[in-house]
JSON list of C-alpha atoms in Angstrom, two decimals:
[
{"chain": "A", "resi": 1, "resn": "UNK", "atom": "CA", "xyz": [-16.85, -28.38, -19.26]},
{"chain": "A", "resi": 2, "resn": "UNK", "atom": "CA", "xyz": [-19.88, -26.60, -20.56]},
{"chain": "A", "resi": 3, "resn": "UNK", "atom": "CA", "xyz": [-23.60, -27.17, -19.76]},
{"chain": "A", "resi": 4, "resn": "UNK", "atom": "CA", "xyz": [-25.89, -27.22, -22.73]},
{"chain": "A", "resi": 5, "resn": "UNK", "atom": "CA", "xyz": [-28.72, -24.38, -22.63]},
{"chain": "A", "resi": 6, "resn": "UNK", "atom": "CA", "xyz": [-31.01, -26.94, -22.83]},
{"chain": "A", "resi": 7, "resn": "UNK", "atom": "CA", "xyz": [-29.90, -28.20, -19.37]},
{"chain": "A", "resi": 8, "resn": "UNK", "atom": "CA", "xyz": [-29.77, -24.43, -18.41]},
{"chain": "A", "resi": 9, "resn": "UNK", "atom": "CA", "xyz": [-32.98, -23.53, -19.50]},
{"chain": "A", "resi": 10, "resn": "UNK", "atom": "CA", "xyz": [-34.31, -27.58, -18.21]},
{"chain": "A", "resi": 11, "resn": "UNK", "atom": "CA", "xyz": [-32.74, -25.87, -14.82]},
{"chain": "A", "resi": 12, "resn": "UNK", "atom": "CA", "xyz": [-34.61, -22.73, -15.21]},
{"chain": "A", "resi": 13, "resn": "UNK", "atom": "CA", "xyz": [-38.13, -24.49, -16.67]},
{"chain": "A", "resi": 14, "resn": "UNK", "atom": "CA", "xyz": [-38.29, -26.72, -13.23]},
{"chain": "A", "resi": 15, "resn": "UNK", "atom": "CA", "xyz": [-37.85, -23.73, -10.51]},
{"chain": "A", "resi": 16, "resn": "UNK", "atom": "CA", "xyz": [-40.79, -21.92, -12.68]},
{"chain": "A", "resi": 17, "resn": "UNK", "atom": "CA", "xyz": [-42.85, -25.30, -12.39]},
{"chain": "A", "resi": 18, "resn": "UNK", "atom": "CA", "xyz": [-42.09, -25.76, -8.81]},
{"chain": "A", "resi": 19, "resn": "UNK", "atom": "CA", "xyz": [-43.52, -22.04, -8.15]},
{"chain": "A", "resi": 20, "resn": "UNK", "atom": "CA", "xyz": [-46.64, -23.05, -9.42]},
{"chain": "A", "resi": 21, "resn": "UNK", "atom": "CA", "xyz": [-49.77, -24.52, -8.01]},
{"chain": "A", "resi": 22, "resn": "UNK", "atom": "CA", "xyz": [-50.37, -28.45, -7.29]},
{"chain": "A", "resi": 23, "resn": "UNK", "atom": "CA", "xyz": [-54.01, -28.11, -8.81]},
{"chain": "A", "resi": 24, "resn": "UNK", "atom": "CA", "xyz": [-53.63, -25.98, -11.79]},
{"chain": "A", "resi": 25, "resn": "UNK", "atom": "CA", "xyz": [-50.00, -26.44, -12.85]},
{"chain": "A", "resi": 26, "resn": "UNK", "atom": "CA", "xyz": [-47.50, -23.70, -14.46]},
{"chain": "A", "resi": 27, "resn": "UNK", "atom": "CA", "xyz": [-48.47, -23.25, -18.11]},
{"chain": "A", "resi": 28, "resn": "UNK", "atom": "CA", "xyz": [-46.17, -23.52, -20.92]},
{"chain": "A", "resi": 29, "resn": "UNK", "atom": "CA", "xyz": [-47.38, -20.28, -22.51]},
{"chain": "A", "resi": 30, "resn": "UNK", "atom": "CA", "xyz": [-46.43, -18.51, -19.00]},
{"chain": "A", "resi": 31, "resn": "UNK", "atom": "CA", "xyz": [-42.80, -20.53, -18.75]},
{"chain": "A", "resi": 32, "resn": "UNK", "atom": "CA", "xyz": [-42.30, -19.39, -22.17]},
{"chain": "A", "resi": 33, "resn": "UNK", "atom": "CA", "xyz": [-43.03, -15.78, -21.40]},
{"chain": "A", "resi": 34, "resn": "UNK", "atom": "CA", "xyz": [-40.77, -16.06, -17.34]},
{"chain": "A", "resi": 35, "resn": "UNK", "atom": "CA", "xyz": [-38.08, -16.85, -19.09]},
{"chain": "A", "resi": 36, "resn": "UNK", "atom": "CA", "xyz": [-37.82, -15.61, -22.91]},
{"chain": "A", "resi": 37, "resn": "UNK", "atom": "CA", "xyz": [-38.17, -18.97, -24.91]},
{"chain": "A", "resi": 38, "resn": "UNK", "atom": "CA", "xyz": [-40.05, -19.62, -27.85]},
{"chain": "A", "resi": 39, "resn": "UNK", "atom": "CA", "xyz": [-43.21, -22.27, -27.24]},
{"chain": "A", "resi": 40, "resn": "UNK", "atom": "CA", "xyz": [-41.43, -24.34, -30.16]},
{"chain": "A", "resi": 41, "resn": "UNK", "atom": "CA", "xyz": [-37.77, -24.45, -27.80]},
{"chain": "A", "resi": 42, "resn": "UNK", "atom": "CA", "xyz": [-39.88, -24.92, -24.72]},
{"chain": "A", "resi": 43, "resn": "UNK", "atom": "CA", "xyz": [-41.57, -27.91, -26.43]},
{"chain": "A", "resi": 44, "resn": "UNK", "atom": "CA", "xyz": [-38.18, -29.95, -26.41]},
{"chain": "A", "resi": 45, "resn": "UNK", "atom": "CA", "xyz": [-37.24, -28.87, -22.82]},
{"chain": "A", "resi": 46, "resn": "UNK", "atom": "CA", "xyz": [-40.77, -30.22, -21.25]},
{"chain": "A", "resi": 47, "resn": "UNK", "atom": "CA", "xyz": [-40.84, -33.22, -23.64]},
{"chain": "A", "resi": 48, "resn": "UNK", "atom": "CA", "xyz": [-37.18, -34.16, -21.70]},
{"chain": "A", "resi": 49, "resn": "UNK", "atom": "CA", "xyz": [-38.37, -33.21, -18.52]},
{"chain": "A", "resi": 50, "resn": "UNK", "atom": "CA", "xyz": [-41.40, -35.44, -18.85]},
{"chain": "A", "resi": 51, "resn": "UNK", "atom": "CA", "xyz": [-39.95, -38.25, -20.28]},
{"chain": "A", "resi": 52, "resn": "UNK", "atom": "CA", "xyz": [-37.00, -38.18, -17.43]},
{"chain": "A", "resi": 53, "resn": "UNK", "atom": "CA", "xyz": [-40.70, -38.11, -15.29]},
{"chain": "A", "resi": 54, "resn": "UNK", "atom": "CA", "xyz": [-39.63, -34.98, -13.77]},
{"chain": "A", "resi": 55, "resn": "UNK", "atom": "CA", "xyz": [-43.14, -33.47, -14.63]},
{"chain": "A", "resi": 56, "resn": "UNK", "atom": "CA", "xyz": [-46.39, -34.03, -15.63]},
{"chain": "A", "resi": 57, "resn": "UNK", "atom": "CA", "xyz": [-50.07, -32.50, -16.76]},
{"chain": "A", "resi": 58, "resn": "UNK", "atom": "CA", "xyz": [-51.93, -31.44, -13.58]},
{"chain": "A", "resi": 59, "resn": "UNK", "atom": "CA", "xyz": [-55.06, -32.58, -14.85]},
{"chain": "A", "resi": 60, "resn": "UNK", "atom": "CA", "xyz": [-55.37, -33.93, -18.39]},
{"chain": "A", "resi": 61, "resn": "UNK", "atom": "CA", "xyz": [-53.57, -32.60, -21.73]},
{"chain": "A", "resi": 62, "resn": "UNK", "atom": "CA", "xyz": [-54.50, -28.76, -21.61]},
{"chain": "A", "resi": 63, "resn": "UNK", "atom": "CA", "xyz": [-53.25, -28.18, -18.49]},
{"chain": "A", "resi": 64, "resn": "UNK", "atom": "CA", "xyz": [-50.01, -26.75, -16.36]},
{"chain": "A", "resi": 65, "resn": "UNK", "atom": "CA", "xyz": [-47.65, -28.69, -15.78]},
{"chain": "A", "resi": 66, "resn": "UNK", "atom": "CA", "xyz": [-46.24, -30.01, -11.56]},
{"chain": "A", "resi": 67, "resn": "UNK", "atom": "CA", "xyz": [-44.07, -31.67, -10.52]},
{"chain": "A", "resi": 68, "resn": "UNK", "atom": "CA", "xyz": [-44.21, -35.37, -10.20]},
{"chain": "A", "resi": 69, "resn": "UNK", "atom": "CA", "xyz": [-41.68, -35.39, -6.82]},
{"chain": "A", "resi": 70, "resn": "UNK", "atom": "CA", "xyz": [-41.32, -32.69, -3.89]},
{"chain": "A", "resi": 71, "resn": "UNK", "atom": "CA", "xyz": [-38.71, -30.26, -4.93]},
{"chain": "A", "resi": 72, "resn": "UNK", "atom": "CA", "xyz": [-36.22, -31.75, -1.84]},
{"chain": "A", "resi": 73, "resn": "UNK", "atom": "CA", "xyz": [-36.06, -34.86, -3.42]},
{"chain": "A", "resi": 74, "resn": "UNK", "atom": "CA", "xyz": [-35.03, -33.59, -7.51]},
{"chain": "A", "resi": 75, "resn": "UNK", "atom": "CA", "xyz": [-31.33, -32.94, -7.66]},
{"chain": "A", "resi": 76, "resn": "UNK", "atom": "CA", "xyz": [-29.72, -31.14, -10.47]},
{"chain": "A", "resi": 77, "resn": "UNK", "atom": "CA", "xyz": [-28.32, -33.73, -11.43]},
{"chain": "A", "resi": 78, "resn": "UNK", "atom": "CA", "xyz": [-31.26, -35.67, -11.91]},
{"chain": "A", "resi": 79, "resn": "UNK", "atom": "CA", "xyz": [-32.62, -32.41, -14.16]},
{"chain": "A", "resi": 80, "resn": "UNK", "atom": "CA", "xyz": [-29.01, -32.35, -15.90]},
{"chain": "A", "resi": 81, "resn": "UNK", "atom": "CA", "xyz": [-29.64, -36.47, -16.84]},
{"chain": "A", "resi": 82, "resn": "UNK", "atom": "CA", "xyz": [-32.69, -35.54, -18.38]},
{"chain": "A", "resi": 83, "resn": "UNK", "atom": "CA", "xyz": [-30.77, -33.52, -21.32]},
{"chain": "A", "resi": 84, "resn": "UNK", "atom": "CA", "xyz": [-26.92, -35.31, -21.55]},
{"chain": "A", "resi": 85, "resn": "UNK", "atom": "CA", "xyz": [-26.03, -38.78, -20.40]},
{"chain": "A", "resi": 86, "resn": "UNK", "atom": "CA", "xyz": [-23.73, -37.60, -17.98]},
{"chain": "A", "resi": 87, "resn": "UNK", "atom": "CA", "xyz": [-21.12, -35.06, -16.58]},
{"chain": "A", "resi": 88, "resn": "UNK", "atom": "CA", "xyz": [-17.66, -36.24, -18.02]},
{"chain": "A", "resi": 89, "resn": "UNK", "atom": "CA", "xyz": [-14.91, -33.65, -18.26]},
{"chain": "A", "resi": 90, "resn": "UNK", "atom": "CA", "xyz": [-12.31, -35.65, -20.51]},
{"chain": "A", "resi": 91, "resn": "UNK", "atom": "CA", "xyz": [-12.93, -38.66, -22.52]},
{"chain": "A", "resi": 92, "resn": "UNK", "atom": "CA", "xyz": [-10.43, -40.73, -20.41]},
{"chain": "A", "resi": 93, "resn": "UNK", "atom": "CA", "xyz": [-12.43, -41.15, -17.14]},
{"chain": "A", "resi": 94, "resn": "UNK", "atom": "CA", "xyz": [-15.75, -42.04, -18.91]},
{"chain": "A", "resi": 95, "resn": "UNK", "atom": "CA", "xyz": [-17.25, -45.54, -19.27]},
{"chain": "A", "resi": 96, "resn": "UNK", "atom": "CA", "xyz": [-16.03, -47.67, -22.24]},
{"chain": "A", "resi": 97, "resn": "UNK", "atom": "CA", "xyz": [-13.39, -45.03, -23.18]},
{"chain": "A", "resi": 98, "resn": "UNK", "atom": "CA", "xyz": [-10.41, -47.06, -23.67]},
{"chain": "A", "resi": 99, "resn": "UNK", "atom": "CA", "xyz": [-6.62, -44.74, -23.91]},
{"chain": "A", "resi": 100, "resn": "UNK", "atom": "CA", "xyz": [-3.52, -46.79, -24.56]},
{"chain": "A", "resi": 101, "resn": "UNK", "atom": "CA", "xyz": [-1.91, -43.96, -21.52]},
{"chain": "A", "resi": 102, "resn": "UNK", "atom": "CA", "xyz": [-4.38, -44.82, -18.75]},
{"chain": "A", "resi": 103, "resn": "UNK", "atom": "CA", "xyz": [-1.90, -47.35, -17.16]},
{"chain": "A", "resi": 104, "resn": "UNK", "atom": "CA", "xyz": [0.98, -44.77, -16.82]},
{"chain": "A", "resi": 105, "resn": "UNK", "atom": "CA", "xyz": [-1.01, -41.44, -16.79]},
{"chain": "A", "resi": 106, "resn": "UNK", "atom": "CA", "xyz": [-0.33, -39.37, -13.76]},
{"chain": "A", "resi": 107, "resn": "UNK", "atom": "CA", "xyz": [-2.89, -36.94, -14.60]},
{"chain": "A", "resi": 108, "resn": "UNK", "atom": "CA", "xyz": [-5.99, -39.40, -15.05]},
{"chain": "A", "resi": 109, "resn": "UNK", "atom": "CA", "xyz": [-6.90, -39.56, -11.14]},
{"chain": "A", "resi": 110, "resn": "UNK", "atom": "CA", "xyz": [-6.63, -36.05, -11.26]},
{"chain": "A", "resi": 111, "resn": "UNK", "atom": "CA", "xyz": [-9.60, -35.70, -13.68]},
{"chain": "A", "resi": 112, "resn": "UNK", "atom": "CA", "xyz": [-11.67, -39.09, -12.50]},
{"chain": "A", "resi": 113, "resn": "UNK", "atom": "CA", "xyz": [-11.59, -37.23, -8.68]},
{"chain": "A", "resi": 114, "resn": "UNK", "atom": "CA", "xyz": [-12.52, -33.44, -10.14]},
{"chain": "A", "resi": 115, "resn": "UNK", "atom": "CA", "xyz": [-15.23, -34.95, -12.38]},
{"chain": "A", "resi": 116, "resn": "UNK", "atom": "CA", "xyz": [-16.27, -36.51, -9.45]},
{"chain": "A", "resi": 117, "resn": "UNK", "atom": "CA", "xyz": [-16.39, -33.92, -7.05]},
{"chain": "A", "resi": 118, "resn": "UNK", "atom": "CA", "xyz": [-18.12, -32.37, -9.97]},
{"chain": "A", "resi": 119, "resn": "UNK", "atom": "CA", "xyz": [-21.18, -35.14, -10.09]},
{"chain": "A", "resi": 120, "resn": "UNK", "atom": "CA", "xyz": [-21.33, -34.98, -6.15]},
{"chain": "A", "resi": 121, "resn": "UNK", "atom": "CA", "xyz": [-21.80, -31.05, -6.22]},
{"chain": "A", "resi": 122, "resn": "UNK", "atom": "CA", "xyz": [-24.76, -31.93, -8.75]},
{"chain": "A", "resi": 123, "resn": "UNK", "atom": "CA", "xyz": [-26.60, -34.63, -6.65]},
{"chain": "A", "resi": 124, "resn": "UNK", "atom": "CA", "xyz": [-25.86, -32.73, -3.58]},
{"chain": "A", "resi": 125, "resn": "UNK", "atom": "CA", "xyz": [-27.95, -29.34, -4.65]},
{"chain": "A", "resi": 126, "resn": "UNK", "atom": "CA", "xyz": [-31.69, -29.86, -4.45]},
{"chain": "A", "resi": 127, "resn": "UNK", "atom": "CA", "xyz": [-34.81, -27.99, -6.85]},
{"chain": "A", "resi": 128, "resn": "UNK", "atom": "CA", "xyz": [-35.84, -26.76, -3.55]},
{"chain": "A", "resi": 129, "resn": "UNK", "atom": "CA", "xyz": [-32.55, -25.32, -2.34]},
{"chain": "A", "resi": 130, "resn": "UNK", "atom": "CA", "xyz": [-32.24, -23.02, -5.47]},
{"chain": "A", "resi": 131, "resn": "UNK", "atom": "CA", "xyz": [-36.23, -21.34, -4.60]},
{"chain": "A", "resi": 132, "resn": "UNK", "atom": "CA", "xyz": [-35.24, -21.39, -1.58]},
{"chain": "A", "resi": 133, "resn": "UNK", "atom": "CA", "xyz": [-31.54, -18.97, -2.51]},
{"chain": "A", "resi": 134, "resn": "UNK", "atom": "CA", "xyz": [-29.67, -21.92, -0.51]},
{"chain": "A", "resi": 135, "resn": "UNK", "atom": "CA", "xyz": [-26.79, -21.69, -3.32]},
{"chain": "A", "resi": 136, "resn": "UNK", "atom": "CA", "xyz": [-25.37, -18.32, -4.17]},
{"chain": "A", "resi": 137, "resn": "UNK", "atom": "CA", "xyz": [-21.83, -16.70, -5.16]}
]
C-alpha cells in the first residue's frame, strides 16, 4: 500500500492550518512556502480539503484558511478520505469486488483483518495528536 502525496502533503497542509490563528487563518502563500509546494499544487490540496469541509476562509475569500472542527475531533482518516475513496490493500476485500477464489481463499481474512487494522490505526490518530508529537517511531 502506498499513500498518494496528495494525501501526504493534505496531511502536512492541515497541521500547518491547525498552527494558525482562529481570526486570521494560515495563508496559502505561507503553506506553500512551510512546506515547498507550488501555489498551483497547493490549489488542488485546499480545494479537497474544503470540499471534504475540513477547512474554510476565516473571513471572506482573501483570507487564511482554519479549520472548520477542533483538531481532536479530525482523524487521518477523515484527511486521507478527502484525497482516495478509501484504504484497500488488495482488490479482494473491497466493496463490489467480486473473485471467483473468495469462497475457498485461505488468505482473504488475512488481508480483510490487516486492511482493517490498517483503517482503525487511521481513525484512531487525531490532527491534534500529530502537533502535539503523540505518534512517533
Amino acid at each position: 500500500m502506498k499513500i498518494s502525496t496528495r494525501t501526504r502533503y493534505g496531511v502536512r497542509t492541515m497541521i500547518e492550518v491547525a498552527k494558525g490563528t482562529p481570526e486570521q487563518g494560515v495563508f496559502q502563500k505561507d503553506i506553500a512556502a512551510s512546506q515547498l509546494l507550488s501555489n498551483k499544487y497547493l490549489d488542488h490540496i485546499i480545494q479537497a480539503l474544503k470540499t471534504a469541509q475540513l477547512i474554510r476562509n476565516a473571513r471572506g475569500r482573501k483570507s487564511g484558511y482554519v479549520l472548520t472542527r477542533d483538531p481532536a475531533d479530525i482523524t487521518i482518516f477523515d484527511i486521507h478520505r478527502a484525497f482516495e475513496p478509501g484504504i484497500c490493500l488488495v482488490d479482494c476485500v473491497s466493496e463490489g469486488y467480486t473473485c471467483e477464489m473468495s469462497d475457498g481463499c485461505q488468505a482473504r481474512g488475512f488481508w480483510g483483518n490487516l486492511n482493517n487494522l490498517i483503517i482503525d490505526y487511521f481513525k484512531s490518530v487525531t490532527l491534534e495528536d500529530l502537533i502535539n508529537g503523540k505518534v512517533s517511531l
